[in-house]
Tab-separated table of C-alpha atoms and ligand atoms in Angstrom:
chain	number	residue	atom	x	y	z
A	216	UNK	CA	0.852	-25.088	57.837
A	217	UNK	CA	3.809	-26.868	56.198
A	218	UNK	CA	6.350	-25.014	56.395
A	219	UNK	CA	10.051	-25.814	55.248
A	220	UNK	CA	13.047	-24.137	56.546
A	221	UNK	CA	16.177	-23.239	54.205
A	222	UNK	CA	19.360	-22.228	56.186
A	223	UNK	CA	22.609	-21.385	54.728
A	224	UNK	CA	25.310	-18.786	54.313
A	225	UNK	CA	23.842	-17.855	50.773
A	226	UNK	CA	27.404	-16.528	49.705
A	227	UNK	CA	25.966	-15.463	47.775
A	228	UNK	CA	22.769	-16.899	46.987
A	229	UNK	CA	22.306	-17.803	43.735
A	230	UNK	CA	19.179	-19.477	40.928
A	231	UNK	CA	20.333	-23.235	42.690
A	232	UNK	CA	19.193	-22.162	45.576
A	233	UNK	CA	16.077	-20.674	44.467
A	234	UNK	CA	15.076	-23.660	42.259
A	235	UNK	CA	16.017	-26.241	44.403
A	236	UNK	CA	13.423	-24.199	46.743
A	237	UNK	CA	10.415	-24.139	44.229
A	238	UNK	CA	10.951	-27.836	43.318
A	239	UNK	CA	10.665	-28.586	47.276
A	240	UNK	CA	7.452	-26.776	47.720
A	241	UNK	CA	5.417	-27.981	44.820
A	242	UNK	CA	6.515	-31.395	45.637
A	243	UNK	CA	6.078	-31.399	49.236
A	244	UNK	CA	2.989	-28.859	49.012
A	245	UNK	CA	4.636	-26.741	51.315
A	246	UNK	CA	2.854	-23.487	52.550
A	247	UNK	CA	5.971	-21.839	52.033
A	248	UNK	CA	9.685	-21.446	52.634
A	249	UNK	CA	12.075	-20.045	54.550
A	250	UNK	CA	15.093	-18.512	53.985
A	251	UNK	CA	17.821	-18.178	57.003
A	252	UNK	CA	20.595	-17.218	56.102
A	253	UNK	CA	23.356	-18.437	59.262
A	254	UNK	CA	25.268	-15.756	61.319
A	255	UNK	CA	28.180	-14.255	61.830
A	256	UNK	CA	29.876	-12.148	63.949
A	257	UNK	CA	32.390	-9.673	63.704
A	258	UNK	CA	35.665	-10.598	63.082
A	259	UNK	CA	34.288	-13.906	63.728
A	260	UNK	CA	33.986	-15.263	60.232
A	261	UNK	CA	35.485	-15.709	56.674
A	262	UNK	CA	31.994	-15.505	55.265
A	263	UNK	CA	30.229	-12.399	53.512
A	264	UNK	CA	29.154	-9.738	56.772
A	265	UNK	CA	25.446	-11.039	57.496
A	266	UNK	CA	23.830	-7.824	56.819
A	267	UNK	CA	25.518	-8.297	52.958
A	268	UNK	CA	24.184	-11.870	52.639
A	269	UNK	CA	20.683	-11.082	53.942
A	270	UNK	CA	20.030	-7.936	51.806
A	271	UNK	CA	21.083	-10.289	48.890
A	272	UNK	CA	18.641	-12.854	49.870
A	273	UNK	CA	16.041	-10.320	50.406
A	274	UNK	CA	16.335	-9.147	46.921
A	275	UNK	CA	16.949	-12.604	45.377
A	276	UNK	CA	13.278	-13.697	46.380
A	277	UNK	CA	11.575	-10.322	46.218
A	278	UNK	CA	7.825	-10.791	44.493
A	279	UNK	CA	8.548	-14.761	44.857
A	280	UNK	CA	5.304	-16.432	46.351
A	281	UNK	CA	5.318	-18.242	49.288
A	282	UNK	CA	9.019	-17.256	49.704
A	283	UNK	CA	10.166	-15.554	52.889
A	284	UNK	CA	13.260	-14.926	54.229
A	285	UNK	CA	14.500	-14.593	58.898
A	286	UNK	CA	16.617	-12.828	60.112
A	287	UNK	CA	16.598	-14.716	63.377
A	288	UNK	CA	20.130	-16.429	63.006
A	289	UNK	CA	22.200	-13.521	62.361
A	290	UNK	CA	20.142	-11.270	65.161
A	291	UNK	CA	21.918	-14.004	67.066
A	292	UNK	CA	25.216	-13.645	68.751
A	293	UNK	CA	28.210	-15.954	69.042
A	294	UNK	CA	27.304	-19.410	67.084
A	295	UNK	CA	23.909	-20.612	66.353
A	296	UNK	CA	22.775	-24.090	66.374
A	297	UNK	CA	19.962	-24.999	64.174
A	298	UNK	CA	18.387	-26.624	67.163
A	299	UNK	CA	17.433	-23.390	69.041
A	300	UNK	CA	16.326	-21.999	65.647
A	301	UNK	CA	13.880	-24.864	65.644
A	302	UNK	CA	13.054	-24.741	69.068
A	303	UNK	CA	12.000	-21.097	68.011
A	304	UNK	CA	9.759	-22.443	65.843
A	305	UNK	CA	8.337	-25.083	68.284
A	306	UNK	CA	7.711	-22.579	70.649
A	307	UNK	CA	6.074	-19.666	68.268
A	308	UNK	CA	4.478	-21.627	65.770
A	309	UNK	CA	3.256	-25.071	67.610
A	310	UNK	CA	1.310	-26.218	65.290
A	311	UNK	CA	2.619	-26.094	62.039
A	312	UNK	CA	4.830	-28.973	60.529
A	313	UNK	CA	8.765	-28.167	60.137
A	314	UNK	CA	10.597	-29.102	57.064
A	315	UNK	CA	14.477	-28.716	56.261
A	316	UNK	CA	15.867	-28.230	53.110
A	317	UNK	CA	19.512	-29.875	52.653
A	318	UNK	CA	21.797	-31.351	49.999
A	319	UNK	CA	22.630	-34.743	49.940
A	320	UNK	CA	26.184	-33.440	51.481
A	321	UNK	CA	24.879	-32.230	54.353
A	322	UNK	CA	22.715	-35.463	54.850
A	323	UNK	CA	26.460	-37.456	55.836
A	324	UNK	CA	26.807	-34.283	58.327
A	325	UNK	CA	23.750	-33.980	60.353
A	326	UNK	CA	25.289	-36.639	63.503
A	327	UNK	CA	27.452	-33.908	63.728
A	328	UNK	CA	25.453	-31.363	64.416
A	329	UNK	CA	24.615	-30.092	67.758
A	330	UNK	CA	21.509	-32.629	69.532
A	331	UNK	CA	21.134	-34.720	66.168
A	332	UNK	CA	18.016	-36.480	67.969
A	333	UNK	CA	16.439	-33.258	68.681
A	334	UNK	CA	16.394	-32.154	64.964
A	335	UNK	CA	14.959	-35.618	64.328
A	336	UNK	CA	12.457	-35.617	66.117
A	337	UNK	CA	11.161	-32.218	65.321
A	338	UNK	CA	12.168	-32.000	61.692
A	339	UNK	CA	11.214	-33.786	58.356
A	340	UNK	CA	14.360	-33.347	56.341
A	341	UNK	CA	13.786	-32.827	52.494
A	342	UNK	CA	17.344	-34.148	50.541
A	343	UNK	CA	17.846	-32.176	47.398
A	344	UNK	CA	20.598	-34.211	45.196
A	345	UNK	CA	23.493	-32.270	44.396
A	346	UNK	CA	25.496	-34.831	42.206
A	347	UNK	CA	27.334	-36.638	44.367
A	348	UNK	CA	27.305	-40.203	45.522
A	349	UNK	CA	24.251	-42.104	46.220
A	350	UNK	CA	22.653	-41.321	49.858
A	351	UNK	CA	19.617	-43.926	50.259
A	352	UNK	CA	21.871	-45.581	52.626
A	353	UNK	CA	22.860	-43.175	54.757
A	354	UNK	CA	18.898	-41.624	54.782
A	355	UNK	CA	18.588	-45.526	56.130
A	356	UNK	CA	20.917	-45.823	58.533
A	357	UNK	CA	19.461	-42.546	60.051
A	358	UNK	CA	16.095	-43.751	59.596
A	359	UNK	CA	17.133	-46.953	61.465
A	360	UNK	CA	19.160	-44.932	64.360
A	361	UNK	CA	16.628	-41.967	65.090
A	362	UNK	CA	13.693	-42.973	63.598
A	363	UNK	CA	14.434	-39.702	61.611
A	364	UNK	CA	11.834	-38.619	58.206
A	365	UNK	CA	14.238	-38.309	55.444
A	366	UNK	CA	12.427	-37.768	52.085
A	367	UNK	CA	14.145	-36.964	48.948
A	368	UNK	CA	13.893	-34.420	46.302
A	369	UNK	CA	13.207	-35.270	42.604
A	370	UNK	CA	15.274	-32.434	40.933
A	371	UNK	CA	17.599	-32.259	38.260
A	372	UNK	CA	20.906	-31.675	39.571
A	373	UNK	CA	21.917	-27.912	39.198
A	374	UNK	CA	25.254	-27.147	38.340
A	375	UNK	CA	26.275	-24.362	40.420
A	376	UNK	CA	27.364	-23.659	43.459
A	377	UNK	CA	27.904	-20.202	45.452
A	378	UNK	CA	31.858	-21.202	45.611
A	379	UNK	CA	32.246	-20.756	42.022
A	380	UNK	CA	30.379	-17.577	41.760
A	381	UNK	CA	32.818	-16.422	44.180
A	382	UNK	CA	35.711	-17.692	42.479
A	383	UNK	CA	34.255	-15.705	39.491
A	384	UNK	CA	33.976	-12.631	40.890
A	385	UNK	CA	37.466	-12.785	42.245
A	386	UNK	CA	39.140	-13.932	39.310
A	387	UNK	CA	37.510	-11.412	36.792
A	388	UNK	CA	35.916	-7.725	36.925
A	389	UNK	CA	32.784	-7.488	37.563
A	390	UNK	CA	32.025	-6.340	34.343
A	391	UNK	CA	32.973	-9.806	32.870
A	392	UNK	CA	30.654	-11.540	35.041
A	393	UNK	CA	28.303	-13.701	32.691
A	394	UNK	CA	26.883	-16.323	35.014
A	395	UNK	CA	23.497	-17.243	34.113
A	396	UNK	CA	22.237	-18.903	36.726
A	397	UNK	CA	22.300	-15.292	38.427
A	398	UNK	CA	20.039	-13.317	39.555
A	399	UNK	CA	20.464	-8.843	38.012
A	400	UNK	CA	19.469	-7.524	41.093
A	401	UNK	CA	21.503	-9.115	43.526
A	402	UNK	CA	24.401	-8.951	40.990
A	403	UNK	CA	24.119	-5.243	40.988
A	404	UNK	CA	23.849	-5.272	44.630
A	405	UNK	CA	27.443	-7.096	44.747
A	406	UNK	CA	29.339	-4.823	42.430
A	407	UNK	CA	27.477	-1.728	44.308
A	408	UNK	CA	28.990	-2.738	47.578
A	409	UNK	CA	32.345	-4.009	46.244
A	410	UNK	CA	31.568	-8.041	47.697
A	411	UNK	CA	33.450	-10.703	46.676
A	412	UNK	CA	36.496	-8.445	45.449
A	413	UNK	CA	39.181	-7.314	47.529
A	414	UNK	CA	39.237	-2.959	47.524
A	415	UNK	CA	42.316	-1.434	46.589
A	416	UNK	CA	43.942	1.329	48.537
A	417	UNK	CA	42.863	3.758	45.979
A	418	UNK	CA	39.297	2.761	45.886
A	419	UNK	CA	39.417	2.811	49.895
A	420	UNK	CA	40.814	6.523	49.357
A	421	UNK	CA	37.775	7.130	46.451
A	422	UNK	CA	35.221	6.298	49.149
A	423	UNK	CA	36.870	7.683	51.828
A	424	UNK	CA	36.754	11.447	50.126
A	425	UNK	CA	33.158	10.890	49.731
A	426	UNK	CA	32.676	10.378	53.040
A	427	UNK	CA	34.948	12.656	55.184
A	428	UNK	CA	35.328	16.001	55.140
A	429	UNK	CA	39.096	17.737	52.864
A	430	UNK	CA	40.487	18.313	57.066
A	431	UNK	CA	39.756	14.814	58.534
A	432	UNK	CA	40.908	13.579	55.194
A	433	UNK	CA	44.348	15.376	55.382
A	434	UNK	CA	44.132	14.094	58.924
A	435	UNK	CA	43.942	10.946	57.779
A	436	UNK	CA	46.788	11.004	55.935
A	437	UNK	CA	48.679	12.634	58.492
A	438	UNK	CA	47.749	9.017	60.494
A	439	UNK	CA	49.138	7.195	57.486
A	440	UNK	CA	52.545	8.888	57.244
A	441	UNK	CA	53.267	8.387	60.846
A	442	UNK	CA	51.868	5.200	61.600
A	443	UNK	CA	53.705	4.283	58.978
A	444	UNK	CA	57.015	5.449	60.390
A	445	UNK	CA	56.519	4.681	63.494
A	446	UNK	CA	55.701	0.569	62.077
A	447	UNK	CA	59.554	0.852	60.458
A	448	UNK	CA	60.879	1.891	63.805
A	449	UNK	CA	59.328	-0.873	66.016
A	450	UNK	CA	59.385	-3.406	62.759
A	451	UNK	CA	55.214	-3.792	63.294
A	452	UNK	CA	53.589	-5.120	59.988
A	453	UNK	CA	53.845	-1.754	57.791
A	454	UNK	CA	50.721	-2.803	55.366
A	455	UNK	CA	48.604	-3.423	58.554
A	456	UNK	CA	49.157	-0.310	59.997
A	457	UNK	CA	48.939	2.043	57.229
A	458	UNK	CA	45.098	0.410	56.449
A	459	UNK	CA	44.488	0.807	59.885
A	460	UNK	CA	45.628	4.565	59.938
A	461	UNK	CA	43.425	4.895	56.406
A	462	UNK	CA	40.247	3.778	57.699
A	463	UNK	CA	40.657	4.407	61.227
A	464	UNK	CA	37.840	7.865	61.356
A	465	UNK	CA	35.767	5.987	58.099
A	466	UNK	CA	32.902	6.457	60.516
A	467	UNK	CA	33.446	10.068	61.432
A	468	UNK	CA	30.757	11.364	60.195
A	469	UNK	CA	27.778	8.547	60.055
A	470	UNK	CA	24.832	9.782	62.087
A	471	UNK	CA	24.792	8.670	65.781
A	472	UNK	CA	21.889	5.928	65.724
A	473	UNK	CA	23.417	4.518	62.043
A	474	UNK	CA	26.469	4.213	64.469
A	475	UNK	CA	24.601	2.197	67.189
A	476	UNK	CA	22.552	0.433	65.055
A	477	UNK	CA	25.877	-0.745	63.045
A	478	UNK	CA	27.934	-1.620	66.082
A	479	UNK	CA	24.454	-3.669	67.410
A	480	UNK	CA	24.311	-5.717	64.354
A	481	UNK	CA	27.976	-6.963	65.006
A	482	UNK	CA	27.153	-7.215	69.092
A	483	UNK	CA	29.772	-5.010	69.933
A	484	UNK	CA	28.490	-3.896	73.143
A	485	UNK	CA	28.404	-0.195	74.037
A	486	UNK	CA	27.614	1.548	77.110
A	487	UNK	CA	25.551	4.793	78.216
A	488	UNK	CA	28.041	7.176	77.259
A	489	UNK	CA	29.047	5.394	74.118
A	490	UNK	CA	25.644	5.710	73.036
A	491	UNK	CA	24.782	9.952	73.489
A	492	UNK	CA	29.402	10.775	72.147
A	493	UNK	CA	29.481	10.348	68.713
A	494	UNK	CA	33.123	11.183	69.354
A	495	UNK	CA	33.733	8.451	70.965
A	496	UNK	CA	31.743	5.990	69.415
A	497	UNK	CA	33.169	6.648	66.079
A	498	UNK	CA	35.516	4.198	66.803
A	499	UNK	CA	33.708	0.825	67.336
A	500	UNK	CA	31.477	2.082	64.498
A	501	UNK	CA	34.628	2.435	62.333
A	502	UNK	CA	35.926	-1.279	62.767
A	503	UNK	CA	32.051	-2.225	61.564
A	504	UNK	CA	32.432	0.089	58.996
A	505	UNK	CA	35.507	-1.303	57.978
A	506	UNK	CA	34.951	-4.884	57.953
A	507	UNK	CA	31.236	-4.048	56.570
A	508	UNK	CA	31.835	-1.952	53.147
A	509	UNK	CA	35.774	-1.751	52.965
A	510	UNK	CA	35.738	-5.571	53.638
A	511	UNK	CA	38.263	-5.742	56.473
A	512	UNK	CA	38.463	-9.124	58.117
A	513	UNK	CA	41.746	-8.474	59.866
A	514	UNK	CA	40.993	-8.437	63.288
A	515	UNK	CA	44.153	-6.664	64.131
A	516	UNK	CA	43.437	-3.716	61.932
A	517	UNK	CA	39.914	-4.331	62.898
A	518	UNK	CA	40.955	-3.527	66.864
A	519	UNK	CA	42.952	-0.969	66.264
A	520	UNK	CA	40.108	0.824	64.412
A	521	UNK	CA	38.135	-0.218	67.367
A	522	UNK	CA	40.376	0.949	70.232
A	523	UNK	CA	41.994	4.204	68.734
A	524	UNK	CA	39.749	6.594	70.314
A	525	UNK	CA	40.006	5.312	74.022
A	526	UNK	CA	42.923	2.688	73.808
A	527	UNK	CA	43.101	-0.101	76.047
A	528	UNK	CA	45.008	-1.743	78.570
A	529	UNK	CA	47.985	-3.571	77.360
A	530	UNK	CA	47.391	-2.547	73.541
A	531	UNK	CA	49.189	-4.893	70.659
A	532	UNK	CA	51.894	-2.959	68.727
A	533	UNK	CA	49.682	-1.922	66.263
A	534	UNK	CA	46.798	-1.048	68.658
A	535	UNK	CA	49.449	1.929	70.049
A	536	UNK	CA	51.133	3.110	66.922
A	537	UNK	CA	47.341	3.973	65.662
A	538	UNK	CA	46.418	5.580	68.495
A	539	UNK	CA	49.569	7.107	69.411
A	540	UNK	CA	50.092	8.287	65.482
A	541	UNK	CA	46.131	9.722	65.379
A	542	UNK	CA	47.414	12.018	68.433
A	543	UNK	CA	50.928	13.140	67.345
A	544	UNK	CA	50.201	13.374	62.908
A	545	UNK	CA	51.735	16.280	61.809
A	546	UNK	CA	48.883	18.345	61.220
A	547	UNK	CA	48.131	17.939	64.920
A	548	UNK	CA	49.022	21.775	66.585
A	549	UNK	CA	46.530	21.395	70.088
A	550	UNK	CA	49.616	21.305	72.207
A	551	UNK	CA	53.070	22.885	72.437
A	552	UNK	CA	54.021	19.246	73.748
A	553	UNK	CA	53.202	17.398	70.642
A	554	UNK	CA	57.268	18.064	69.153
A	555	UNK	CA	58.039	16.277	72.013
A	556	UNK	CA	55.666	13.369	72.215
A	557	UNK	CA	56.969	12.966	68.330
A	558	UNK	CA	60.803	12.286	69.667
A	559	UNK	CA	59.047	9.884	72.510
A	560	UNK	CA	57.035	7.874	70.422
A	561	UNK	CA	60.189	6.445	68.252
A	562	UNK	CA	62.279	5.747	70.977
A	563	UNK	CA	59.414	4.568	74.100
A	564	UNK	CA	56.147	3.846	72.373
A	565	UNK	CA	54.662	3.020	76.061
A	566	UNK	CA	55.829	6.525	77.703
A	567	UNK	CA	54.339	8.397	75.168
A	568	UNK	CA	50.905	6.505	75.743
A	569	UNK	CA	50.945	7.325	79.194
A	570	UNK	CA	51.673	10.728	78.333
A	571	UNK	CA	48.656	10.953	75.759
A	572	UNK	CA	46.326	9.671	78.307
A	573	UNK	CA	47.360	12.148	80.540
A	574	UNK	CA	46.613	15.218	78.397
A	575	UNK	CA	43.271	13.786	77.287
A	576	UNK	CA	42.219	13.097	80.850
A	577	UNK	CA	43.179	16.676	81.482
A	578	UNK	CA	41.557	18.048	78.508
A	579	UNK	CA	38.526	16.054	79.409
A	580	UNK	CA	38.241	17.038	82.617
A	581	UNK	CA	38.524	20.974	81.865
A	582	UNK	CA	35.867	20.884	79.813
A	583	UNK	CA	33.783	19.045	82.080
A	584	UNK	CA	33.041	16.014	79.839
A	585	UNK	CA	32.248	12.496	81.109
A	586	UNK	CA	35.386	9.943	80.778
A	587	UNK	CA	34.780	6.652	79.460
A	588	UNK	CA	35.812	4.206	81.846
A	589	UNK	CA	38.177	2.542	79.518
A	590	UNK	CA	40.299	5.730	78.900
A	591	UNK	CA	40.640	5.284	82.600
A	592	UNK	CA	41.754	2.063	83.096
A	593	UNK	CA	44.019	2.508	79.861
A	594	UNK	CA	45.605	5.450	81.633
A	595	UNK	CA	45.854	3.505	85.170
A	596	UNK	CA	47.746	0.542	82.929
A	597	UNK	CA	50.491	2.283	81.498
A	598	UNK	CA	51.312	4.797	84.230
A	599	UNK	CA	52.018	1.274	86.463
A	600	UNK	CA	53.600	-0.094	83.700
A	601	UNK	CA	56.141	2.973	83.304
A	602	UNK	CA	56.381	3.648	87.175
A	603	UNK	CA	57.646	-0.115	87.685
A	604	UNK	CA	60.027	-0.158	85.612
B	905	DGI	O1	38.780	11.246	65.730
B	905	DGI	P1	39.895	12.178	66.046
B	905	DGI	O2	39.444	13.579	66.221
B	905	DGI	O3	41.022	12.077	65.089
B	905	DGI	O4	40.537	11.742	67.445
B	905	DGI	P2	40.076	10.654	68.520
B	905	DGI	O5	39.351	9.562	67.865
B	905	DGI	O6	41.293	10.263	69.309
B	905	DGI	O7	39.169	11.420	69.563
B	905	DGI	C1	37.975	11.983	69.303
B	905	DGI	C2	37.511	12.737	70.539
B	905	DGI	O8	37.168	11.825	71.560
B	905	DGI	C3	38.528	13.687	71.145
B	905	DGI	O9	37.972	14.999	71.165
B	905	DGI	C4	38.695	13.250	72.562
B	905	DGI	C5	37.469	12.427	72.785
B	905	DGI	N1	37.637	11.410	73.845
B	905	DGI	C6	38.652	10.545	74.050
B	905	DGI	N2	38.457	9.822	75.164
B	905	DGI	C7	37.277	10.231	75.678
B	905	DGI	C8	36.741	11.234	74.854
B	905	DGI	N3	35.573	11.844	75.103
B	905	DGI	C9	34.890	11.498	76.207
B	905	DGI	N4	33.721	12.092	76.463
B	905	DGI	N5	35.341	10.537	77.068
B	905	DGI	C10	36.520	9.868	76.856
B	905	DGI	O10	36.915	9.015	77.654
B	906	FE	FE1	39.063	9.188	65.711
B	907	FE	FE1	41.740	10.471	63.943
């Protein structure tokens, strides 16, 4: 089988890409194509979350023959070389021949990439022209160098490119959006999950009473009021805190395997007792949740989602006023100490930590339940910190 490989982030994918791809395998008489769409991490990326990008994809090619789409890049943690995705291919499908679909751009690029010779040697490269200036010579000097089998494209150069279409989307409401080259489904996809467009607060708030329950809501607010105050008082970034304090329980109420399945998808790792307490892992799920469908890529507001439930040893500012403010919000009334911790936490933000470990420990332990180990060792941190000073 010929079979031809098409990797890219696909933010989003668009009718260039899918043309460029049925030009390549009538030419080449491929068996069919591939479409891998690169991944990314969480937190780790300014690109579209992978999950986004590969349901777009999905959709894009749906009833195309001969078109399939991998997830095998973004099932992959940390960054992924298109070597071991080939060497994937060497290994599980030894006999077919490998094909890679670029653009002329990426032709002056491919030295770069990790184990150049490798890809040569394993790969016939298919050059799709994308306007810009003439690359016989460089497929020559690589031919020369590596021996490499460079073969171009014949298409007509297709004026779009996923930049713009993001451009457009930011620039105008979705409703204006008249690209052509664009495929209904996958533009109904992006203005169903709010891509490409940053949410405002009030939208955040519209989802989030969809989601949560009137109490946690009014919680939630609660979290706002005094993260917020407590932000003035140790001059942390206000706007940082009060979206952290908004989405911080977003995942509240998502069933228990949605929440492991999310937090697997961004290789956050969880452990046994992560996996049975939705109460705790609520947390973890929440940063996914935020930087999934409220498009958070702040990895500070991101962590403080992440950490509120257990904290962590030696939390950033904004790490503690979430967690502290999620204990102390005035709607809290579990403890006739919480008037208290409220005078603590704007004059010693690190006492009244301790403090709140303490009591949850405590609480914990009356009722028998198992401790996470980072609670724990967040405890153990700040009681040293405060006893040595
Ligand atoms: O989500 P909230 O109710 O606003 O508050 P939270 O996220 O701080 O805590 C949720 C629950 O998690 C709370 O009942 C205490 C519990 N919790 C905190 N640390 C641990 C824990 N539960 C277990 N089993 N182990 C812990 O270490
Ligand atoms: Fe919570
Ligand atoms: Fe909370």
């Amino acid at each position: 089988m010929k079979i031809c490989i098409s990797g890219g982030t696909f933010d989003p994918i668009h009718n260039g890409h899918i043309e460029i791809a049925k030009i390549a395998l009538s030419q080449f008489e491929l068996d069919k194509v591939i479409f891998m769409p690169t991944g990314n991490s969480y937190m780790k990326s300014d690109v579209t979350p992978s999950i986004h990008r590969y349901n777009m994809l999905k959709l894009a090619i749906e009833g195309i023959d001969k078109f399939e789409i991998s997830d095998l890049e973004i099932k992959r943690a940390g960054y992924t070389y298109t070597k071991d995705t080939v060497a994937y291919f060497k290994e599980n499908y030894p006999d077919d021949e490998l094909y890679f679909l670029i653009g002329t751009d990426t032709l002056f690029m491919l030295e770069k990439w990790y184990e150049p010779e490798y890809l040569f040697n394993n790969l016939i490269f298919i050059v799709a022209k994308r306007g810009d200036a003439d690359s016989v010579a460089k497929a020559n000097e690589l031919k020369e160098k590596y021996n490499a089998d460079i073969r171009f494209m014949h298409n007509d150069v297709i004026d779009i490119s996923s930049t713009e279409i993001r451009d457009e989307f930011e620039n105008n409401s979705y409703d204006e959006f008249k690209n052509i080259y664009f495929d209904k489904k996958v533009f109904e996809y992006i203005k169903e999950n709010h891509l490409y467009k940053e949410m405002t607060d009030a939208e955040m708030i519209m989802q989030l009473s969809k989601e949560l329950k009137d109490s946690r809501l009014m919680h939630t607010f609660g979290v706002i009021d005094t993260a917020s105050a407590l932000a003035k008082a140790y001059q942390a970034d206000i706007k940082k805190c009060e979206k952290a304090a908004l989405l911080h329980d977003c995942a509240k109420y998502m069933p228990l395997d949605e929440m492991i399945a999310i937090c697997e998808r961004n290789f956050i790792e969880l452990n046994d007792l992560e996996k049975k307490k939705n109460s705790l892992l609520h947390a973890k799920a929440g940063a996914c949740l935020a930087y999934e469908k409220y498009g958070i890529k702040d990895k500070e507001i991101l962590d403080a989602i992440k950490y509120h439930t257990t904290g962590k040893p030696d939390m950033s500012l904004i790490e503690k006023i979430i967690f502290v403010s999620d204990f102390i919000e005035p709607g809290r009334d579990f403890s006739e100490k919480l008037p208290m911790y409220r005078m603590i936490a704007m004059a010693d933000i690190n006492l009244v930590c301790m403090n709140i470990l303490k009591d949850t420990l405590d609480y914990l332990e009356s009722l028998n339940e198992e401790i996470d180990p980072l609670t724990k060792e967040t405890y153990s941190f700040y009681k040293k910190l405060i006893s040595e000073r």
